[in-house]
């Protein structure tokens, strides 16, 4: 039985955070405090429901774990099959990436306002427990791949909106052109984490 | 494809309601406004996901549709098999019952403070579109049954807490004694209603 209490605690704290008067107008505060909350969540790998941790034999899956009813934030598990690689893409909202299992390589890009060209920025390898941030002000364009070609990796992402339903962009590096896309979600059902009467039960 | 937009709208409005400064301290306001929101939800029978509408060949099922992350409210679909009947029970929090499909009979009870005896109160038959309220101040004890012995009925309930995880009471009418219980939920998974990219898709 996964430790649903950790996930409930994270969702309660994130809800308080996005509902705060200061945070409503202060992206830096959301990223700072939200990053601490996400770091606490990915510090343990005992809470992700199994249905949200699998299914990516190749490519990647984006499972919705929770969406705030005002769509102020959403939480997804990103399951990376061996060697999986995203297109270069943006998000249009702030985002936090917490590495739960395995590792991923995060290659940033910057759009040069003068030339309109996409230029490579820093590359970071995230390992279990690490947290990274993006946002339209900090830099919002990247390409991500599983650091492993022989196993699944899993990261947990929080975004400042209903990420699967937002119109955002994929970029063609050769031409620096953008194409609008909406990612959707991989899962039609979500785990019921609210049944505290089952918390003590063993799996199976 | 169920009309998830109706359910999303209800959850957004309920979240605003329970987060309001006045409503935090005013049960009557939550019941009045929440009752209007629930009446608008059950005025149409085109939004309940199929997995949340079935499964009760006998007895009844309580499917969690949504729980507020601060556990200020929860929304469940109650699926009544033919002739299903609850024990006499309370809730310990405010509750709103919206009849979506079929009909149910709601028999209220009052605990007489002098004698400590349970006395029958009013009986109401709810049909599709009707909304009823309960609360510790208005009266919180009732017994409910499907009005039909030959078909399923479905009501949608909102409670002022995580109803499946609250310690509350079942009553023995013969002795007027109470026994604590926690109902839990019937469902281990919940529908993902947040994928707007699927809203236009047909069922199947
Ligand atoms: Fe990304
Ligand atoms: Fe009841
Ligand atoms: Mg590291």
Coordinates of N, CA and C in Angstrom, one line a residue, chain A residues 8 192-198, chain B residues 60-78 86 89-97 134-136 140-142 155-170 180-187 190:
Chain A
X8 N -1.2 13.3 0.2 CA -2.2 14.2 0.7 C -1.6 15.5 1.4
X192 N -7.6 6.8 -5.9 CA -8.4 7.5 -4.8 C -7.5 7.4 -3.5
X193 N -6.9 8.6 -3.2 CA -5.9 8.6 -2.1 C -6.6 9.1 -0.8
X194 N -7.9 9.3 -0.8 CA -8.6 9.9 0.3 C -9.2 9.0 1.2
X195 N -9.1 7.7 1.0 CA -9.7 6.7 1.9 C -8.8 6.3 3.0
X196 N -8.8 7.1 4.0 CA -7.9 6.9 5.2 C -8.2 5.6 5.9
X197 N -9.4 5.0 5.7 CA -9.7 3.8 6.3 C -8.9 2.6 5.7
X198 N -8.3 2.9 4.5 CA -7.5 1.8 3.9 C -6.0 2.0 4.2
Chain B
X60 N -25.7 -0.9 -1.6 CA -25.3 0.4 -2.1 C -23.8 0.6 -2.1
X61 N -23.4 1.5 -3.0 CA -22.0 1.8 -3.1 C -21.8 3.3 -3.0
X62 N -20.7 3.7 -2.4 CA -20.4 5.1 -2.2 C -19.0 5.4 -2.9
X63 N -19.1 6.0 -4.1 CA -18.0 6.3 -4.9 C -17.5 7.7 -4.7
X64 N -16.2 7.9 -4.3 CA -15.7 9.2 -4.2 C -15.4 9.8 -5.6
X65 N -16.0 11.0 -5.8 CA -15.8 11.7 -7.1 C -14.7 12.8 -6.9
X66 N -14.6 13.4 -5.7 CA -13.6 14.4 -5.4 C -13.5 14.6 -3.9
X67 N -12.3 14.9 -3.4 CA -12.1 15.3 -2.1 C -11.2 16.6 -2.1
X68 N -11.7 17.6 -1.5 CA -10.9 18.9 -1.3 C -9.6 18.5 -0.6
X69 N -8.5 19.1 -1.0 CA -7.2 18.7 -0.4 C -7.1 19.2 1.1
X70 N -7.9 20.2 1.5 CA -8.0 20.5 2.9 C -9.1 19.7 3.6
X71 N -9.7 18.8 2.9 CA -10.8 18.0 3.4 C -11.9 18.8 4.0
X72 N -12.2 20.0 3.4 CA -13.3 20.8 3.8 C -14.6 20.4 3.1
X73 N -14.5 19.6 2.0 CA -15.7 19.0 1.5 C -15.3 17.8 0.6
X74 N -16.3 16.9 0.4 CA -16.1 15.8 -0.5 C -17.4 15.6 -1.3
X75 N -17.2 15.0 -2.5 CA -18.4 14.7 -3.3 C -18.4 13.2 -3.7
X76 N -19.5 12.6 -3.4 CA -19.7 11.2 -3.7 C -20.9 10.9 -4.6
X77 N -20.8 9.8 -5.3 CA -22.1 9.3 -6.0 C -22.5 8.1 -5.2
X78 N -23.7 8.1 -4.8 CA -24.3 7.0 -4.0 C -25.2 6.2 -5.0
X86 N -30.0 1.8 4.0 CA -28.9 2.1 4.9 C -29.3 1.7 6.4
X89 N -28.1 6.3 10.6 CA -26.7 6.8 10.8 C -26.7 8.3 10.9
X90 N -25.6 8.8 11.3 CA -25.3 10.2 11.3 C -24.1 10.5 10.4
X91 N -23.7 11.8 10.4 CA -22.6 12.2 9.5 C -21.5 13.1 10.2
X92 N -22.0 13.8 11.2 CA -21.1 14.7 12.1 C -20.7 16.0 11.4
X93 N -21.0 16.1 10.1 CA -20.7 17.3 9.3 C -22.0 17.7 8.5
X94 N -22.0 18.9 7.9 CA -23.2 19.2 7.1 C -23.1 18.3 5.8
X95 N -24.3 18.0 5.3 CA -24.4 17.2 4.1 C -25.5 17.7 3.2
X96 N -25.3 17.5 1.9 CA -26.3 17.9 0.9 C -26.5 16.7 0.0
X97 N -27.8 16.3 -0.2 CA -28.2 15.2 -1.0 C -28.8 15.7 -2.3
X134 N -28.7 18.1 5.5 CA -28.6 17.7 6.9 C -27.4 18.3 7.6
X135 N -27.4 18.4 8.9 CA -26.3 18.9 9.6 C -26.5 18.7 11.1
X136 N -25.4 18.7 11.9 CA -25.6 18.5 13.3 C -26.6 19.5 13.9
X140 N -29.2 15.4 12.0 CA -28.1 14.7 11.3 C -28.3 13.2 11.2
X141 N -29.4 12.7 11.7 CA -29.6 11.3 11.8 C -30.7 10.9 10.8
X142 N -30.5 9.9 10.0 CA -31.5 9.4 9.0 C -31.2 8.0 8.6
X155 N -27.9 9.0 -6.2 CA -27.9 10.4 -5.6 C -26.5 10.8 -5.5
X156 N -26.3 12.2 -5.5 CA -24.9 12.8 -5.4 C -24.9 13.6 -4.1
X157 N -23.9 13.3 -3.3 CA -23.9 13.9 -2.0 C -22.6 14.8 -1.8
X158 N -22.8 15.9 -1.2 CA -21.6 16.7 -0.8 C -21.6 16.8 0.7
X159 N -20.5 16.6 1.3 CA -20.3 16.7 2.8 C -19.3 17.7 3.2
X160 N -19.4 18.2 4.4 CA -18.4 19.2 4.9 C -17.2 18.5 5.5
X161 N -16.6 17.5 4.8 CA -15.5 16.8 5.3 C -15.2 15.7 4.4
X162 N -14.1 14.9 4.7 CA -13.8 13.7 3.9 C -14.7 12.6 4.4
X163 N -15.9 12.4 3.9 CA -17.0 11.6 4.5 C -16.6 10.2 4.7
X164 N -15.8 9.6 3.8 CA -15.4 8.2 3.9 C -14.4 7.9 5.0
X165 N -13.8 9.0 5.5 CA -12.7 8.8 6.5 C -13.1 9.3 7.9
X166 N -14.4 9.8 8.0 CA -14.8 10.3 9.3 C -15.3 9.3 10.2
X167 N -15.0 9.3 11.5 CA -15.7 8.5 12.5 C -17.0 9.0 12.8
X168 N -18.1 8.2 12.5 CA -19.5 8.7 12.8 C -20.2 7.5 13.4
X169 N -21.5 7.5 13.3 CA -22.3 6.6 14.1 C -23.4 5.9 13.4
X170 N -23.6 4.6 13.7 CA -24.8 3.9 13.3 C -25.6 3.6 14.6
X180 N -19.7 3.4 16.6 CA -18.9 4.2 15.7 C -18.5 3.4 14.5
X181 N -18.5 4.1 13.3 CA -18.1 3.4 12.1 C -17.4 4.4 11.2
X182 N -16.6 3.9 10.3 CA -15.9 4.7 9.2 C -16.3 4.0 7.9
X183 N -17.0 4.8 7.0 CA -17.6 4.1 5.9 C -16.5 3.7 4.8
X184 N -15.4 4.4 4.7 CA -14.6 4.2 3.5 C -15.2 4.6 2.2
X185 N -14.6 4.2 1.1 CA -15.2 4.4 -0.2 C -15.2 3.1 -1.0
X186 N -16.1 3.0 -1.9 CA -16.2 1.8 -2.7 C -15.1 1.7 -3.8
X187 N -14.6 2.9 -4.2 CA -13.8 3.0 -5.4 C -12.3 3.2 -5.1
X190 N -10.5 7.0 -9.4 CA -11.5 8.0 -9.7 C -11.2 8.5 -11.1

